[in-house]
Coordinates of C-alpha atoms and ligand atoms in Angstrom, one line a residue:
M19 CA 110.7 93.4 93.3
G20 CA 111.1 95.9 96.0
L21 CA 114.1 98.1 96.4
K22 CA 116.6 98.5 99.3
I23 CA 117.4 102.1 99.7
A24 CA 119.5 103.9 102.4
V25 CA 119.4 107.6 103.1
A26 CA 122.4 109.2 104.6
G27 CA 123.8 112.7 105.1
K28 CA 124.8 115.3 107.7
G29 CA 122.7 115.8 110.8
G30 CA 119.7 117.9 110.1
S31 CA 120.2 117.9 106.3
G32 CA 116.7 116.3 105.8
K33 CA 117.3 112.5 105.8
T34 CA 114.1 111.8 107.6
T35 CA 112.0 114.2 105.4
V36 CA 113.5 112.7 102.2
S37 CA 112.9 109.1 103.5
V38 CA 109.3 109.9 104.1
L39 CA 108.8 111.6 100.8
L40 CA 110.5 108.8 99.0
A41 CA 108.1 106.3 100.7
R42 CA 105.3 108.4 99.4
V43 CA 106.7 108.2 95.8
L44 CA 107.1 104.4 96.1
S45 CA 103.6 103.9 97.6
N46 CA 102.0 106.2 95.0
N47 CA 103.4 103.9 92.4
G48 CA 101.7 100.9 94.0
G49 CA 104.5 99.6 96.1
K50 CA 104.7 98.8 99.8
V51 CA 107.4 100.4 101.9
L52 CA 109.0 99.6 105.2
L53 CA 110.8 102.6 106.7
V54 CA 113.6 101.6 109.2
D55 CA 114.6 104.3 111.7
L56 CA 118.3 103.8 112.4
D57 CA 118.7 107.2 114.2
S58 CA 119.5 107.5 117.9
D59 CA 117.1 110.4 118.0
P60 CA 114.2 108.8 116.2
N61 CA 111.8 111.1 114.5
L62 CA 110.5 109.1 111.6
G63 CA 107.4 108.2 113.6
P64 CA 106.1 111.8 114.1
A65 CA 107.0 112.5 110.4
L66 CA 104.7 109.7 109.5
G67 CA 101.9 110.9 111.8
L68 CA 102.6 108.4 114.6
P69 CA 102.6 109.8 118.2
A70 CA 106.0 111.2 119.3
G71 CA 107.8 108.8 121.7
G72 CA 105.2 106.2 120.8
A73 CA 107.5 103.3 120.3
S74 CA 111.0 103.1 121.8
P75 CA 113.8 102.0 119.5
L76 CA 114.5 98.3 119.6
V77 CA 118.1 98.7 120.6
T78 CA 117.1 100.6 123.7
R79 CA 114.9 97.7 124.9
K80 CA 117.3 96.0 127.3
D81 CA 114.9 93.1 127.9
L82 CA 114.6 92.4 124.1
I83 CA 118.4 92.6 123.5
A84 CA 119.0 90.4 126.6
E85 CA 116.4 87.8 125.4
R86 CA 117.8 87.6 121.9
T87 CA 121.5 87.8 122.5
G88 CA 121.7 86.2 126.0
S89 CA 123.6 89.3 127.1
T90 CA 123.5 90.2 130.8
G91 CA 124.5 93.7 129.9
E92 CA 127.9 93.4 131.6
P93 CA 130.5 95.1 129.5
G94 CA 132.7 92.5 127.9
G95 CA 130.2 89.7 128.7
M96 CA 129.3 86.8 126.4
F97 CA 126.5 87.1 123.9
I98 CA 125.0 85.3 120.9
L99 CA 126.6 86.6 117.7
N100 CA 123.8 85.5 115.4
P101 CA 120.5 86.1 117.3
K102 CA 117.1 85.0 116.2
V103 CA 115.3 87.9 114.6
A104 CA 112.8 86.3 112.1
D105 CA 109.8 87.4 114.1
I106 CA 110.9 91.0 114.9
L107 CA 109.3 92.6 111.9
G108 CA 105.9 91.0 112.5
K109 CA 106.0 91.9 116.2
Y110 CA 107.5 95.3 116.3
S111 CA 106.7 97.1 113.0
L112 CA 104.1 99.8 113.2
K113 CA 101.5 100.2 110.5
V114 CA 101.2 103.7 109.1
S115 CA 98.9 103.0 106.2
D116 CA 98.0 100.0 104.0
A117 CA 101.2 100.7 102.1
V118 CA 103.7 102.1 104.7
S119 CA 105.0 100.7 107.9
L120 CA 107.8 101.7 110.3
L121 CA 110.4 99.7 112.2
P122 CA 112.0 101.8 115.0
V123 CA 115.4 100.3 115.5
G124 CA 117.6 103.1 116.7
T125 CA 121.3 103.3 116.3
I126 CA 124.3 101.3 117.5
E127 CA 126.5 103.4 119.8
T128 CA 130.0 102.7 118.6
A129 CA 132.4 103.4 121.4
G130 CA 135.3 103.2 119.0
E131 CA 136.5 101.4 115.9
G132 CA 135.6 97.7 115.9
C133 CA 133.2 97.9 118.8
F134 CA 130.9 94.9 118.6
C135 CA 128.3 94.7 121.3
P136 CA 125.0 92.8 121.7
Q137 CA 123.1 95.6 120.1
T138 CA 125.4 95.5 117.1
A139 CA 124.8 91.7 116.7
F140 CA 121.0 92.3 117.0
V141 CA 120.8 95.1 114.4
R142 CA 123.1 93.4 111.9
A143 CA 121.1 90.2 112.1
L144 CA 117.9 92.2 111.7
L145 CA 119.1 94.2 108.7
G146 CA 120.8 91.2 107.1
R147 CA 117.6 89.1 107.3
L148 CA 114.7 91.4 106.6
V149 CA 112.1 89.3 104.9
L150 CA 109.9 91.6 102.9
S151 CA 106.7 90.8 101.0
K152 CA 106.7 91.0 97.3
D153 CA 107.0 94.5 95.9
E154 CA 107.9 95.8 99.4
S155 CA 110.8 98.3 99.4
V156 CA 112.8 99.1 102.5
I157 CA 114.2 102.6 103.2
L158 CA 116.9 102.9 105.9
D159 CA 116.9 106.3 107.5
L160 CA 120.5 106.4 108.8
E161 CA 122.3 108.5 111.3
A162 CA 125.4 110.0 109.9
G163 CA 127.4 107.3 108.2
L164 CA 127.1 103.7 107.2
E165 CA 130.1 102.3 109.0
A166 CA 128.3 101.2 112.2
F167 CA 125.9 98.9 110.4
G168 CA 128.6 97.2 108.3
R169 CA 127.8 94.8 105.6
S170 CA 124.3 94.1 106.9
A171 CA 123.0 97.5 105.9
V172 CA 124.7 97.8 102.6
E173 CA 124.4 94.2 101.4
G174 CA 122.0 94.2 98.4
L175 CA 121.6 97.9 98.6
D176 CA 120.0 99.2 95.4
L177 CA 120.5 102.8 96.1
L178 CA 122.3 105.1 98.5
L179 CA 120.8 108.6 98.6
I180 CA 123.0 111.3 100.1
V181 CA 121.1 114.4 101.3
I182 CA 123.0 117.7 101.2
E183 CA 121.9 121.2 102.2
A184 CA 123.0 124.2 100.3
G185 CA 126.1 124.6 102.5
M186 CA 129.7 123.3 102.3
R187 CA 129.6 121.6 105.6
S188 CA 127.0 119.1 104.5
V189 CA 128.9 118.7 101.2
D190 CA 132.0 117.6 103.3
T191 CA 129.9 114.9 104.8
A192 CA 128.6 113.9 101.4
R193 CA 132.1 113.7 100.0
R194 CA 133.1 111.4 102.9
I195 CA 130.2 109.1 102.3
L196 CA 130.8 109.1 98.5
G197 CA 134.4 108.2 99.2
M198 CA 133.4 105.2 101.3
A199 CA 130.7 103.8 98.9
P200 CA 132.9 102.0 96.4
A201 CA 134.8 100.1 99.0
M202 CA 131.5 99.1 100.6
G203 CA 130.3 97.7 97.2
I204 CA 127.5 100.2 96.8
R205 CA 126.7 100.4 93.1
N206 CA 124.3 103.3 92.9
V207 CA 124.8 106.5 94.8
R208 CA 122.6 109.6 94.1
V209 CA 122.6 113.1 95.6
V210 CA 119.5 114.9 96.9
A211 CA 119.9 118.7 97.3
N212 CA 117.5 119.7 100.0
K213 CA 116.2 123.1 101.4
V214 CA 117.4 124.8 98.2
R215 CA 116.2 128.4 98.1
P216 CA 115.1 130.1 94.9
G217 CA 118.0 131.3 92.9
R218 CA 120.6 129.2 94.7
L219 CA 120.3 126.0 92.7
A220 CA 122.5 127.1 89.8
F221 CA 125.3 128.1 92.1
L222 CA 125.1 124.9 94.1
K223 CA 125.0 122.7 91.0
E224 CA 128.0 124.5 89.6
K225 CA 130.0 124.2 92.8
L226 CA 129.3 120.5 93.1
R227 CA 129.9 119.8 89.4
A228 CA 133.4 121.1 89.9
E229 CA 133.9 118.4 92.5
G230 CA 132.3 115.7 90.3
I231 CA 129.2 115.5 92.5
P232 CA 126.0 115.7 90.3
I233 CA 122.7 116.6 91.9
D234 CA 120.0 114.1 90.9
I235 CA 117.0 115.2 93.0
V236 CA 116.1 118.6 94.3
L237 CA 113.8 119.3 97.2
P238 CA 113.3 123.1 97.4
Y239 CA 113.1 124.9 100.8
S240 CA 109.5 124.8 101.8
D241 CA 107.9 126.9 104.5
E242 CA 105.1 124.4 104.6
L243 CA 107.6 121.5 105.5
A244 CA 109.2 123.7 108.2
R245 CA 105.8 124.6 109.6
R246 CA 104.6 121.0 109.7
D247 CA 107.7 120.1 111.7
L248 CA 107.0 123.0 114.1
E249 CA 103.4 122.0 114.6
G250 CA 104.3 118.3 114.8
R251 CA 102.3 117.4 111.7
P252 CA 103.3 114.5 109.4
V253 CA 104.9 115.0 106.0
L254 CA 103.7 111.8 104.3
D255 CA 101.1 113.6 102.3
Y256 CA 103.4 116.5 101.4
A257 CA 103.7 116.7 97.6
D258 CA 106.4 118.4 95.6
A259 CA 106.0 117.7 91.9
G260 CA 109.7 118.3 91.0
F261 CA 110.9 116.0 93.8
E262 CA 108.5 113.2 92.8
R263 CA 109.4 113.4 89.1
E264 CA 113.1 113.3 89.8
A265 CA 112.8 110.6 92.4
E266 CA 110.8 108.5 90.0
A267 CA 113.4 109.0 87.3
V268 CA 116.2 107.9 89.7
L269 CA 114.2 104.8 90.8
G270 CA 113.3 104.0 87.2
N271 CA 116.9 104.1 86.1
L272 CA 118.3 101.7 88.7
Ligands
ATP1 N1 112.9 121.1 102.1 C1 112.7 121.5 103.3 N2 112.2 122.8 103.5 C2 112.1 123.3 104.8 N3 112.4 122.6 105.9 C3 112.9 121.4 105.7 C4 113.1 120.8 104.5 N4 113.6 119.5 104.6 C5 113.7 119.4 106.0 N5 113.4 120.5 106.6 C6 113.4 120.7 108.1 O1 114.7 120.6 108.5 C7 114.8 119.9 109.8 C8 115.6 118.7 109.6 O2 115.0 117.8 108.8 P1 115.1 116.2 109.0 O3 114.6 115.9 110.4 O4 114.4 115.6 107.9 O5 116.6 116.0 108.9 P2 117.5 114.8 109.4 O6 118.7 114.8 108.5 O7 116.7 113.5 109.4 O8 117.9 115.2 110.8 P3 118.6 114.3 111.9 O9 120.1 114.3 111.6 O10 118.4 115.1 113.2 O11 118.0 113.0 111.9 C9 113.3 119.6 110.2 O12 112.9 120.7 111.0 C10 112.6 119.6 108.8 O13 111.3 120.0 109.0
MG2 MG1 116.4 112.1 111.0

C-alpha cells in the first residue's frame, strides 16, 4: 500500500527539496510516487528536472476550472460543489521517470476565513479522490499551512512532515502546524530539521526538546543543493545517506 504524506513548513524552509528527496527514498525502495505541487509559486517541476514554467498549475487554468465547475468566473456566481475530477490525473500529471510523476495543482487563494470558490471545490475534489495505483505513494508539497485544503488534504494522511530551518521563526510556524494537527485528525507528525550547519544540531535539538518537539530527520546544509538550485539543476538524484536512513526509519515505523 502506498502512503499519503504531506510536507509543510515556513516559506523557504525546504519543503520542495524534502518532498523530492523523500520521493527518491520511496522510489529507491521500489515504490511509485506522485508529487502534488500545492504551492502558488510552483517549483517542484524544476526540482525534478522538468522545464521551468513548463506546466501551469491547474487552478490557474480558467478554462479547466470553468469546464469542471460551471463557474463563469463572476465573484459570488454559482458553481458545482462536487466537480468531476476522475480523469485529471491521467490527463494532467507529468511523468518524471518510471517511478515518479508530478501533478501541478497550485494553491487556493483564500481571501479570508471560510472562502469557498470554484478553485477550492476543484482542488478538494481532486485531493479527496486521487486514485493511485498499487504501491503508489502521494506526497503533497504544501504552501504554508493545511487549512486551505481542509479535510480533503488531510483525510487518510499517513504522515505530516514539518520542515524547519535552524531558526526560531521557522520553529514558530512548526509550532502552529503542530498545534493544529490533532484537531485535524492527523495521527503521525514528524519534524525534519533542514539546512543544519555542522556543530549546530546539538543546540537545535536541545532547544526543540525543551518545547517537546523532537527532530526525526536531519538534512544538513549542503552547498551542492544550493548550487543545484542556483544552476537550475534537479535534486532527484541528490543523495544524503543520513537523510535517507532517517526517512526510511520514519516511513518504516508508521
Ligand atoms: N539542505 C539544504 N542545503 C542547502 N540549501 C538548501 C537545502 N534545502 C533547501 N535548500 C535551498 O533553500 C531554498 C529553499 O528550498 P525549497 O525551495 O525546497 O523550500 P520551500 O520550503 O519549498 O520554499 P517555498 O516556501 O518557496 O516553496 C532553495 O534555494 C533550496 O535549494
Ligand atoms: Mg516549495
